[in-house]
Amino acid sequence: MCGIIGIKGNNATEKAFFGLKILEYRGYDSWGVAYPSNNGFSVTKKVGHISNSEPFSSGSNIAIGHTRWATHGNVSEKNAHPHLSMDGKIALVHNGIVENFAEIKKSLIEKGFIFKSDTDSEVIVNLIQEKMKSENSFEEAVRKSLLEIEGSFAIVAVHLGDDKLVCARNGSPLVLGFGDSYFVASDATAFIGETKKVYFLNDNEMVVISLEPKVFDISSGKEISFETKELTWNFEQAQKGQYPHFMLKEISEQSKTLNLAVEQPKEKLDELTSLLKSSEKIFLIGCGTSYHACIAGSYFFSNAGLHVETVLASEFQRVENFLNEKTLIVALSQSGETADLLCAIKSAKKKGAKIASIVNVMDSSLMRISDVSLLMNAGPEICVLSTKSYTSQLAILLLLAYSIAGKANEAKQLVKETASKIELLISSSESEMESLAEKLADKKNIFIIGRGEAFPAALESALKIKEVSYIHAEGFAGAELKHGTIALIEEGTPAIVLCTPETRAEVLSNAIEMKSRGALIIGVDSKEHSEFDFNIIVPNCGNADIISLAIPIQLLAYYLALKKGLDPDKPRNLAKSVTVK
Ligand code: AGP
């Protein structure tokens, strides 16, 4: 969940600093930069956001950096990366989890190593120091150390006196950039302003960047050939531009990204449609917002006459015994790096299941292990909250559901019409949601209900509100209210009611059940209702109603965060890509 970077070339320290500021969305508990100087490594580490610090230069042509989301060891300077080996001659940054760190740490302590931090990552750098005794090069010491590591890693390491960067990946993402300097980072946003020529490392690959990068297979040590690619997006897309926050920018981009979502290569769309029609069992899996999109997708496919099951990726073991070569897994993920999801996919592949994915990051781990992948084309989503990627997922799922009935063009038209309607909705809702946020900012609980396709919309609405405003919000199926939760409704409890034409009558009665117990009813529908204390009007988008229902709540969540003085782009305790289980 961290952001790591390494630079080899001019102004390395400044570039590392700049890159970390961009990677901060991957984790922002603490940060650090290290570079080799005449009397050892110069290391700067701080708790807090790197965006609050000023860059510095060093004249060094090598620098490594890290922005952390804590896993092992609390948030502190000593646990911040980069970590130095005990002899101070090796510096390392790491993203991932060393599952066998305790036993390695114990054996190193028995050999006299003294550890300064509580992290699993410091085990790697000291293991490399130990291997330096027996190996004839720094890179071989790194490689032999990694062969003993169980778990996931993306590392960048430097050895004093060796004018080279050594980096490697297994389970956590790492990408090389080929500009006037060589870059290695968790994702390409860190250096896309410098170059779009990249190489995405595969699992079990190590790269030695000396005069030029050379790629090696970690297991065999053999050099392997590689081909670079050209990124399809640009630096500006990863910037806030005229917006105060990425969250507002990415909400505002949705009328554009929806149209891009349904521009899918025909051969890929046909391939996935055919798999959907021919597979005996179909499971839609994801985490968080992507899982909510899976639930929405199950309604779309049901309307198309296709039964699919949705499973939380982290609960996938429940269905593993029912998979075979006639099973299709459709995995949804913005980052394509979510560990819970990748773990589920790997076990599904072992059972012979076909893997399809809907993903936003090109060449992400998920994309590489899929038999067929549809890209969301939403451009980089920097805000920790998923907004545009969620509605892009919905659009692609709608396209697939229509494609099953041979009506892909109808879906594209529906999404196009929806995109133009929500453009107006976004601009007209901002001030309304800002004033509603004023009313709700001091509430302790908010309940959201919906029926049919508005049920996953209710789940997603609750997640948006919770993760950015820290107000407890619960989303649930409208009819479930009377089976328990209604006990929590009291005078003034805010309840958001999401309506679609198909479910309006029933969900209105659920609203009245709450209103009669004192709830403040905020209704979202294409027309007003006297039962609502606050009416939010959204355009009628037919089978794409769930997309329009998302917009006002995304804006409400955003303004709730602002009213509470919170950073909507970097909520506490979160990170953009959850690369640990
Ligand atoms: C959504 O707002 C959250 N940031 C989180 O639930 C996210 O959707 C989840 O971690 C899955 O991420 P992915 O789509 O990159 O797999």
PDB file of N, CA, C and O in Angstrom, residues 14 54 98 101 112 151 238 281 287 320 490:
ATOM      1  N   GLU A  14      15.798  15.511  -6.160  1.00  0.00           N
ATOM      2  CA  GLU A  14      14.631  16.340  -6.447  1.00  0.00           C
ATOM      3  C   GLU A  14      13.542  15.510  -7.131  1.00  0.00           C
ATOM      4  O   GLU A  14      12.365  15.620  -6.816  1.00  0.00           O
ATOM      5  N   GLU A  54       9.289  20.668   2.049  1.00  0.00           N
ATOM      6  CA  GLU A  54       9.922  21.269   0.881  1.00  0.00           C
ATOM      7  C   GLU A  54      11.003  20.336   0.319  1.00  0.00           C
ATOM      8  O   GLU A  54      11.736  19.721   1.091  1.00  0.00           O
ATOM      9  N   VAL A  98       6.451  -9.113   4.340  1.00  0.00           N
ATOM     10  CA  VAL A  98       7.354 -10.269   4.469  1.00  0.00           C
ATOM     11  C   VAL A  98       6.703 -11.220   5.470  1.00  0.00           C
ATOM     12  O   VAL A  98       6.711 -10.971   6.681  1.00  0.00           O
ATOM     13  N   PHE A 101       8.957 -12.832   8.193  1.00  0.00           N
ATOM     14  CA  PHE A 101       9.966 -11.877   8.714  1.00  0.00           C
ATOM     15  C   PHE A 101      10.424 -12.259  10.110  1.00  0.00           C
ATOM     16  O   PHE A 101      11.608 -12.081  10.460  1.00  0.00           O
ATOM     17  N   GLY A 112      23.980 -11.607  15.362  1.00  0.00           N
ATOM     18  CA  GLY A 112      24.502 -10.351  15.888  1.00  0.00           C
ATOM     19  C   GLY A 112      23.878  -9.088  15.316  1.00  0.00           C
ATOM     20  O   GLY A 112      24.302  -7.975  15.621  1.00  0.00           O
ATOM     21  N   GLY A 151       6.152 -13.974   0.739  1.00  0.00           N
ATOM     22  CA  GLY A 151       5.228 -12.832   0.821  1.00  0.00           C
ATOM     23  C   GLY A 151       5.385 -11.954  -0.409  1.00  0.00           C
ATOM     24  O   GLY A 151       5.937 -12.374  -1.426  1.00  0.00           O
ATOM     25  N   ALA A 238      -2.943  13.388 -14.408  1.00  0.00           N
ATOM     26  CA  ALA A 238      -2.634  13.010 -13.017  1.00  0.00           C
ATOM     27  C   ALA A 238      -2.458  14.240 -12.136  1.00  0.00           C
ATOM     28  O   ALA A 238      -1.889  14.152 -11.059  1.00  0.00           O
ATOM     29  N   LYS A 281     -20.812 -21.506 -14.798  1.00  0.00           N
ATOM     30  CA  LYS A 281     -20.977 -20.675 -13.596  1.00  0.00           C
ATOM     31  C   LYS A 281     -20.225 -19.364 -13.821  1.00  0.00           C
ATOM     32  O   LYS A 281     -19.144 -19.364 -14.443  1.00  0.00           O
ATOM     33  N   CYS A 287     -13.594  -5.891  -4.366  1.00  0.00           N
ATOM     34  CA  CYS A 287     -13.507  -5.403  -2.985  1.00  0.00           C
ATOM     35  C   CYS A 287     -14.067  -3.983  -2.945  1.00  0.00           C
ATOM     36  O   CYS A 287     -13.990  -3.260  -3.930  1.00  0.00           O
ATOM     37  N   GLU A 320     -14.617 -21.749  -3.755  1.00  0.00           N
ATOM     38  CA  GLU A 320     -13.489 -22.359  -4.498  1.00  0.00           C
ATOM     39  C   GLU A 320     -13.766 -23.794  -4.933  1.00  0.00           C
ATOM     40  O   GLU A 320     -13.375 -24.235  -5.995  1.00  0.00           O
ATOM     41  N   GLU A 490     -34.377   7.389  15.158  1.00  0.00           N
ATOM     42  CA  GLU A 490     -34.997   8.234  16.186  1.00  0.00           C
ATOM     43  C   GLU A 490     -35.147   9.650  15.634  1.00  0.00           C
ATOM     44  O   GLU A 490     -34.831   9.902  14.478  1.00  0.00           O
TER      45      GLU A 490
END
